[in-house]
Amino acid sequence: MKLDEYKFDGTKKFKINGFDTKAKHLTTDREMVLESSLLNLKKLGIMQDRFYAQGSEAILVILQAMDAGGKDGAIKHVMSGLNPQGVQVSNFKSPSSEELAHDYLWRCIKNLPERGKIGIFNRSYYEDVLVARVHELYKNQNLPSRCKTPKIFDERYEQIANFEKYLWQNGIRVLKFFLNISRDEQKRRFLKRIDEKNKNWKLSDSDVKERQYWDDYMKAFEAAINKTSTPYAPWYVVPADKKWFARFFFSEILVNTLNDINPKYPTVTKEKEKLIVACKEYLTNEDGKKSAAKSKSKSKTKK
Ligand code: ATP
Ligand code: MG
């Protein structure tokens, strides 16, 4: 499926107004997409094993969305195909007082994946140019006056782009996903959280109230994506009104990325080959040796 038009690597501008949230022209065939998703999960599992064994590179997946955008579901979906030992998921909520006492990248840097692993950030340092921009949070933070200017966001876009370049140059691939839902779809999902009793716990009144800032959020997403789209840390703007399509899209990009990395099991050295042969010999003869030792000790006790 042609997903290039949803990829932003700095070669074209992203215009959020009217951007596809439904993927209607891509497919309406849910069954076919579900099948492809399952196949992707299988491929992910196979390639992740090699990726882990190779251990030379890490993947950092960043998920951003408006509330009820489907981040949790997308993570759950790809996790079902991955070995949990090779993945770490980090959630970034409203910062604690300890986190606020540090620079905004600090808590994210602490959670970067090691080589061989896939790190998934459920929200990230992008919150510091999204919610922080919509509500001008810097005004109430304990910062020196030189930092408390509206320029803070342009500075952060630049810092983020530099940081992601640093990650790329140090063996960490960054993939960024904006699960793009329409305002109507968000309303539908909130109402579902109200109508279905076992979904009530998911509803937060502050999320519902945040809808009044929808247009400001859209502007903040558009700016953040345009300022930080690069070939080494591209953004994918995922049409996310249909959960099954968004999950397929997410798994497809992960599979494509692993294909691109083309991880290989480490080659076995001559010395290791000799050790393997020796181990095989030892294991095959183990039972014979044991019974010989046993009969020796039996004959000793008889005497
Ligand atoms: P759900 O989709 O289930 O609602 P969630 O990711 O929204 O999950 P919540 O605990 O509801 O999780 O919300 C986390 C909140 O923390 C969001 O409103 C987000 O904007 C906020 N947040 C995250 N990082 C920051 C930050 N750096 N500054 C201010 N707020 C932040
Ligand atoms: Mg929330």
CSV table of C-alpha atoms and ligand atoms in Angstrom, one decimal:
chain,number,residue,atom,x,y,z
A,1,MET,CA,0.0,0.0,0.0
A,2,LYS,CA,1.3,3.5,-0.9
A,3,LEU,CA,1.9,5.2,2.4
A,4,ASP,CA,4.5,7.7,1.2
A,5,GLU,CA,2.0,10.6,1.2
A,6,TYR,CA,1.7,10.2,4.9
A,7,LYS,CA,5.4,10.4,5.6
A,8,PHE,CA,7.1,13.7,6.3
A,9,ASP,CA,10.8,13.8,6.1
A,10,GLY,CA,11.3,17.5,5.5
A,11,THR,CA,10.8,17.4,1.7
A,12,LYS,CA,7.3,18.7,1.8
A,13,LYS,CA,5.1,20.8,4.0
A,14,PHE,CA,2.4,19.3,6.3
A,15,LYS,CA,-1.0,21.0,6.2
A,16,ILE,CA,-3.2,19.7,8.9
A,17,ASN,CA,-6.4,21.3,7.7
A,18,GLY,CA,-8.3,18.7,5.6
A,19,PHE,CA,-5.6,16.1,6.0
A,20,ASP,CA,-6.9,12.6,5.6
A,21,THR,CA,-8.1,11.0,8.9
A,22,LYS,CA,-10.2,8.2,7.3
A,23,ALA,CA,-7.9,6.5,4.7
A,24,LYS,CA,-11.0,5.9,2.5
A,25,HIS,CA,-9.2,6.1,-0.8
A,26,LEU,CA,-6.6,3.6,0.5
A,27,THR,CA,-9.0,0.8,1.5
A,28,THR,CA,-12.4,0.1,2.8
A,29,ASP,CA,-11.7,-3.7,3.0
A,30,ARG,CA,-11.4,-4.2,6.7
A,31,GLU,CA,-10.8,-8.0,6.5
A,32,MET,CA,-8.0,-7.7,4.0
A,33,VAL,CA,-6.3,-5.1,6.3
A,34,LEU,CA,-6.7,-7.2,9.4
A,35,GLU,CA,-5.0,-10.1,7.5
A,36,SER,CA,-2.1,-7.9,6.5
A,37,SER,CA,-1.8,-6.8,10.1
A,38,LEU,CA,-1.6,-10.3,11.3
A,39,LEU,CA,1.1,-11.1,8.7
A,40,ASN,CA,3.0,-8.0,9.8
A,41,LEU,CA,2.9,-9.2,13.5
A,42,LYS,CA,4.5,-12.5,12.4
A,43,LYS,CA,7.2,-10.7,10.3
A,44,LEU,CA,7.9,-8.3,13.3
A,45,GLY,CA,8.5,-11.3,15.6
A,46,ILE,CA,10.9,-12.9,13.2
A,47,MET,CA,12.8,-9.7,12.5
A,48,GLN,CA,12.9,-8.5,16.1
A,49,ASP,CA,14.7,-11.7,17.1
A,50,ARG,CA,17.5,-10.9,14.5
A,51,PHE,CA,17.5,-7.2,15.5
A,52,TYR,CA,18.0,-8.1,19.1
A,53,ALA,CA,20.8,-10.7,18.3
A,54,GLN,CA,22.5,-8.1,16.1
A,55,GLY,CA,22.4,-5.5,18.8
A,56,SER,CA,23.9,-2.7,16.8
A,57,GLU,CA,21.0,-0.4,16.5
A,58,ALA,CA,18.0,0.7,18.5
A,59,ILE,CA,14.5,1.9,17.4
A,60,LEU,CA,12.7,4.7,19.2
A,61,VAL,CA,9.0,4.9,18.4
A,62,ILE,CA,7.2,8.1,19.4
A,63,LEU,CA,3.4,8.1,19.5
A,64,GLN,CA,1.5,11.4,19.8
A,65,ALA,CA,-2.2,12.0,19.4
A,66,MET,CA,-5.2,13.9,20.7
A,67,ASP,CA,-6.9,12.2,23.6
A,68,ALA,CA,-8.7,8.9,22.6
A,69,GLY,CA,-6.5,8.9,19.4
A,70,GLY,CA,-5.7,5.2,19.9
A,71,LYS,CA,-2.1,5.2,21.2
A,72,ASP,CA,-2.8,2.5,23.8
A,73,GLY,CA,-4.5,0.2,21.4
A,74,ALA,CA,-1.8,0.7,18.7
A,75,ILE,CA,0.9,-0.2,21.3
A,76,LYS,CA,-1.1,-3.3,22.5
A,77,HIS,CA,-1.5,-4.4,18.9
A,78,VAL,CA,2.2,-4.4,17.9
A,79,MET,CA,3.3,-5.7,21.4
A,80,SER,CA,1.3,-8.9,20.6
A,81,GLY,CA,3.8,-9.6,17.9
A,82,LEU,CA,7.0,-8.7,19.7
A,83,ASN,CA,9.1,-10.4,22.4
A,84,PRO,CA,8.5,-8.2,25.5
A,85,GLN,CA,12.1,-8.7,26.6
A,86,GLY,CA,13.2,-6.6,23.6
A,87,VAL,CA,10.8,-3.8,24.0
A,88,GLN,CA,10.3,-1.1,26.6
A,89,VAL,CA,7.2,1.1,26.7
A,90,SER,CA,7.4,4.5,28.5
A,91,ASN,CA,4.5,6.7,29.3
A,92,PHE,CA,4.9,10.4,29.8
A,93,LYS,CA,2.2,12.1,31.8
A,94,SER,CA,2.0,15.5,33.3
A,95,PRO,CA,5.5,16.1,34.7
A,96,SER,CA,6.2,15.5,38.4
A,97,SER,CA,8.0,18.1,40.5
A,98,GLU,CA,11.2,16.2,40.2
A,99,GLU,CA,10.8,16.1,36.4
A,100,LEU,CA,10.0,19.8,36.3
A,101,ALA,CA,13.1,20.6,38.2
A,102,HIS,CA,15.1,19.2,35.2
A,103,ASP,CA,15.2,20.2,31.5
A,104,TYR,CA,12.3,18.8,29.5
A,105,LEU,CA,14.4,16.1,27.7
A,106,TRP,CA,15.7,14.6,30.9
A,107,ARG,CA,12.9,12.2,31.7
A,108,CYS,CA,12.9,11.0,28.1
A,109,ILE,CA,16.7,10.5,27.8
A,110,LYS,CA,16.5,8.3,30.9
A,111,ASN,CA,14.2,6.0,29.0
A,112,LEU,CA,16.0,5.7,25.7
A,113,PRO,CA,16.3,2.1,24.4
A,114,GLU,CA,19.6,0.3,24.4
A,115,ARG,CA,20.9,-1.1,21.1
A,116,GLY,CA,19.0,-4.2,20.1
A,117,LYS,CA,15.8,-2.9,21.7
A,118,ILE,CA,12.7,-1.1,20.5
A,119,GLY,CA,11.6,1.7,22.8
A,120,ILE,CA,8.0,3.0,22.5
A,121,PHE,CA,7.2,6.4,23.9
A,122,ASN,CA,3.5,6.9,24.7
A,123,ARG,CA,3.7,10.7,24.5
A,124,SER,CA,7.2,12.2,24.7
A,125,TYR,CA,9.2,15.4,24.7
A,126,TYR,CA,6.8,16.6,22.0
A,127,GLU,CA,4.3,17.4,24.8
A,128,ASP,CA,6.6,20.3,25.6
A,129,VAL,CA,5.8,21.9,22.2
A,130,LEU,CA,2.1,20.7,22.1
A,131,VAL,CA,0.2,21.0,25.4
A,132,ALA,CA,2.9,23.3,26.7
A,133,ARG,CA,2.4,25.6,23.7
A,134,VAL,CA,-1.4,25.5,23.7
A,135,HIS,CA,-1.4,26.5,27.4
A,136,GLU,CA,1.9,28.5,27.4
A,137,LEU,CA,3.0,26.4,30.4
A,138,TYR,CA,6.5,28.0,30.5
A,139,LYS,CA,4.9,31.2,32.0
A,140,ASN,CA,4.2,29.4,35.3
A,141,GLN,CA,7.4,27.4,35.4
A,142,ASN,CA,10.4,28.2,37.6
A,143,LEU,CA,12.8,29.3,34.8
A,144,PRO,CA,15.2,32.2,34.4
A,145,SER,CA,13.7,35.2,32.6
A,146,ARG,CA,15.9,34.6,29.5
A,147,CYS,CA,14.0,31.3,28.9
A,148,LYS,CA,10.5,32.8,29.6
A,149,THR,CA,9.8,34.2,26.2
A,150,PRO,CA,7.5,33.0,23.4
A,151,LYS,CA,10.7,32.2,21.5
A,152,ILE,CA,11.0,29.1,23.8
A,153,PHE,CA,9.0,26.9,21.3
A,154,ASP,CA,11.2,27.8,18.2
A,155,GLU,CA,14.2,27.1,20.4
A,156,ARG,CA,12.7,23.7,21.4
A,157,TYR,CA,11.9,22.7,17.8
A,158,GLU,CA,15.6,23.3,17.0
A,159,GLN,CA,16.7,21.4,20.1
A,160,ILE,CA,14.5,18.5,19.3
A,161,ALA,CA,15.7,18.3,15.7
A,162,ASN,CA,19.3,18.4,16.9
A,163,PHE,CA,18.6,15.8,19.6
A,164,GLU,CA,17.1,13.4,17.0
A,165,LYS,CA,20.0,13.9,14.7
A,166,TYR,CA,22.3,13.1,17.7
A,167,LEU,CA,20.2,9.9,18.2
A,168,TRP,CA,20.5,8.9,14.6
A,169,GLN,CA,24.2,9.5,14.6
A,170,ASN,CA,24.5,7.3,17.7
A,171,GLY,CA,22.6,4.3,16.4
A,172,ILE,CA,19.1,5.1,17.4
A,173,ARG,CA,16.4,5.3,14.7
A,174,VAL,CA,13.5,7.6,15.6
A,175,LEU,CA,10.1,7.0,14.1
A,176,LYS,CA,7.4,9.5,15.0
A,177,PHE,CA,3.6,8.8,14.6
A,178,PHE,CA,0.8,11.3,14.9
A,179,LEU,CA,-2.4,9.3,15.1
A,180,ASN,CA,-4.6,11.8,13.4
A,181,ILE,CA,-8.3,11.6,14.4
A,182,SER,CA,-11.1,14.0,13.4
A,183,ARG,CA,-12.8,16.1,16.1
A,184,ASP,CA,-16.0,14.1,15.4
A,185,GLU,CA,-14.3,10.8,15.9
A,186,GLN,CA,-12.9,12.0,19.2
A,187,LYS,CA,-16.4,12.9,20.3
A,188,ARG,CA,-17.7,9.5,19.2
A,189,ARG,CA,-15.0,7.7,21.3
A,190,PHE,CA,-15.6,9.9,24.4
A,191,LEU,CA,-19.4,9.1,24.1
A,192,LYS,CA,-18.5,5.4,23.9
A,193,ARG,CA,-16.5,5.7,27.1
A,194,ILE,CA,-19.6,7.2,28.7
A,195,ASP,CA,-22.1,4.7,27.3
A,196,GLU,CA,-20.1,1.5,27.9
A,197,LYS,CA,-19.8,0.8,31.6
A,198,ASN,CA,-16.5,-1.0,31.3
A,199,LYS,CA,-15.0,2.0,29.5
A,200,ASN,CA,-16.1,4.6,32.1
A,201,TRP,CA,-12.7,4.4,33.8
A,202,LYS,CA,-11.1,5.7,30.6
A,203,LEU,CA,-13.1,8.9,30.6
A,204,SER,CA,-11.5,12.0,32.0
A,205,ASP,CA,-13.4,15.2,32.3
A,206,SER,CA,-10.2,17.2,31.7
A,207,ASP,CA,-9.8,15.4,28.3
A,208,VAL,CA,-13.3,16.4,27.4
A,209,LYS,CA,-12.8,20.0,28.4
A,210,GLU,CA,-9.5,20.1,26.4
A,211,ARG,CA,-11.6,19.8,23.2
A,212,GLN,CA,-12.3,23.5,23.3
A,213,TYR,CA,-8.6,24.0,22.4
A,214,TRP,CA,-8.8,21.7,19.4
A,215,ASP,CA,-7.8,24.3,16.8
A,216,ASP,CA,-4.9,25.4,18.9
A,217,TYR,CA,-3.7,21.8,19.2
A,218,MET,CA,-4.0,21.4,15.5
A,219,LYS,CA,-1.8,24.4,14.9
A,220,ALA,CA,0.7,23.1,17.5
A,221,PHE,CA,0.8,19.7,15.8
A,222,GLU,CA,1.3,21.3,12.3
A,223,ALA,CA,4.1,23.5,13.5
A,224,ALA,CA,5.9,20.7,15.5
A,225,ILE,CA,5.7,18.3,12.5
A,226,ASN,CA,6.9,20.9,10.0
A,227,LYS,CA,9.8,22.0,12.2
A,228,THR,CA,11.0,18.5,13.2
A,229,SER,CA,10.5,16.4,10.0
A,230,THR,CA,13.8,15.1,8.8
A,231,PRO,CA,15.1,12.2,6.8
A,232,TYR,CA,16.7,10.7,10.0
A,233,ALA,CA,13.6,11.1,12.2
A,234,PRO,CA,10.5,11.3,9.9
A,235,TRP,CA,6.9,11.9,11.0
A,236,TYR,CA,4.1,9.6,9.9
A,237,VAL,CA,0.7,11.3,10.0
A,238,VAL,CA,-1.6,8.2,10.4
A,239,PRO,CA,-5.2,8.4,9.3
A,240,ALA,CA,-6.6,7.1,12.6
A,241,ASP,CA,-10.4,7.4,12.6
A,242,LYS,CA,-10.5,3.6,11.9
A,243,LYS,CA,-8.5,1.9,14.6
A,244,TRP,CA,-7.9,-1.2,12.5
A,245,PHE,CA,-6.3,0.9,9.8
A,246,ALA,CA,-4.1,2.9,12.2
A,247,ARG,CA,-2.9,-0.3,13.8
A,248,PHE,CA,-2.1,-1.8,10.3
A,249,PHE,CA,-0.2,1.4,9.3
A,250,PHE,CA,1.8,1.4,12.5
A,251,SER,CA,2.8,-2.3,12.1
A,252,GLU,CA,3.6,-1.7,8.4
A,253,ILE,CA,6.1,1.1,9.1
A,254,LEU,CA,7.8,-1.0,11.8
A,255,VAL,CA,8.1,-3.9,9.4
A,256,ASN,CA,9.4,-1.6,6.6
A,257,THR,CA,12.0,-0.1,9.1
A,258,LEU,CA,13.2,-3.5,10.2
A,259,ASN,CA,13.4,-4.6,6.5
A,260,ASP,CA,15.5,-1.5,5.8
A,261,ILE,CA,17.8,-2.3,8.8
A,262,ASN,CA,17.9,-5.9,7.5
A,263,PRO,CA,19.3,-7.3,10.8
A,264,LYS,CA,21.3,-10.5,10.7
A,265,TYR,CA,22.3,-13.0,13.3
A,266,PRO,CA,25.9,-12.5,14.2
A,267,THR,CA,28.3,-14.7,12.1
A,268,VAL,CA,29.8,-17.5,14.0
A,269,THR,CA,33.6,-17.3,14.3
A,270,LYS,CA,35.9,-20.3,13.6
A,271,GLU,CA,36.6,-20.6,17.4
A,272,LYS,CA,32.9,-20.5,18.2
A,273,GLU,CA,32.3,-23.2,15.6
A,274,LYS,CA,34.9,-25.4,17.3
A,275,LEU,CA,33.2,-24.8,20.7
A,276,ILE,CA,29.9,-25.7,19.2
A,277,VAL,CA,31.3,-29.0,17.9
A,278,ALA,CA,32.9,-29.7,21.3
A,279,CYS,CA,29.6,-28.9,23.1
A,280,LYS,CA,27.7,-31.3,20.7
A,281,GLU,CA,30.2,-34.1,21.4
A,282,TYR,CA,30.0,-33.5,25.1
A,283,LEU,CA,26.2,-33.6,25.1
A,284,THR,CA,26.0,-36.7,22.9
A,285,ASN,CA,28.4,-38.6,25.1
A,286,GLU,CA,27.0,-37.3,28.4
A,287,ASP,CA,24.7,-40.3,28.9
A,288,GLY,CA,27.4,-42.8,28.0
A,289,LYS,CA,29.9,-41.1,30.4
A,290,LYS,CA,27.3,-41.0,33.2
A,291,SER,CA,26.5,-44.8,32.9
A,292,ALA,CA,30.2,-45.7,32.8
A,293,ALA,CA,30.8,-43.6,35.9
A,294,LYS,CA,27.8,-45.2,37.7
A,295,SER,CA,28.9,-48.8,36.9
A,296,LYS,CA,32.4,-47.8,38.1
A,297,SER,CA,31.2,-46.5,41.4
A,298,LYS,CA,28.8,-49.5,41.8
A,299,SER,CA,31.7,-52.0,41.3
A,300,LYS,CA,33.7,-50.0,43.9
A,301,THR,CA,31.0,-50.2,46.6
A,302,LYS,CA,30.6,-54.0,45.9
A,303,LYS,CA,34.3,-54.4,46.7
B,1,ATP,P1,-5.5,8.2,27.5
B,1,ATP,O1,-5.5,8.1,26.0
B,1,ATP,O2,-5.9,6.9,28.1
B,1,ATP,O3,-6.3,9.3,28.0
B,1,ATP,P2,-3.1,9.6,28.1
B,1,ATP,O4,-1.8,9.4,27.4
B,1,ATP,O5,-3.9,10.8,27.7
B,1,ATP,O6,-4.0,8.3,28.0
B,1,ATP,P3,-3.4,10.6,30.7
B,1,ATP,O7,-2.9,10.2,32.0
B,1,ATP,O8,-4.9,10.7,30.5
B,1,ATP,O9,-2.8,9.7,29.6
B,1,ATP,O10,-2.8,12.0,30.3
B,1,ATP,C1,-1.5,12.4,30.3
B,1,ATP,C2,-1.6,13.9,30.3
B,1,ATP,O11,-0.3,14.4,30.6
B,1,ATP,C3,-2.0,14.5,28.9
B,1,ATP,O12,-3.0,15.4,29.1
B,1,ATP,C4,-0.7,15.2,28.5
B,1,ATP,O13,-1.0,16.3,27.7
B,1,ATP,C5,-0.1,15.5,29.8
B,1,ATP,N1,1.4,15.7,29.7
B,1,ATP,C6,2.3,14.9,29.2
B,1,ATP,N2,3.5,15.5,29.2
B,1,ATP,C7,3.3,16.7,29.6
B,1,ATP,C8,4.2,17.8,29.7
B,1,ATP,N3,5.5,17.8,29.4
B,1,ATP,N4,3.7,19.0,30.2
B,1,ATP,C9,2.4,19.1,30.5
B,1,ATP,N5,1.5,18.1,30.4
B,1,ATP,C10,2.0,16.9,29.9
B,2,MG,MG,-5.8,11.3,28.5
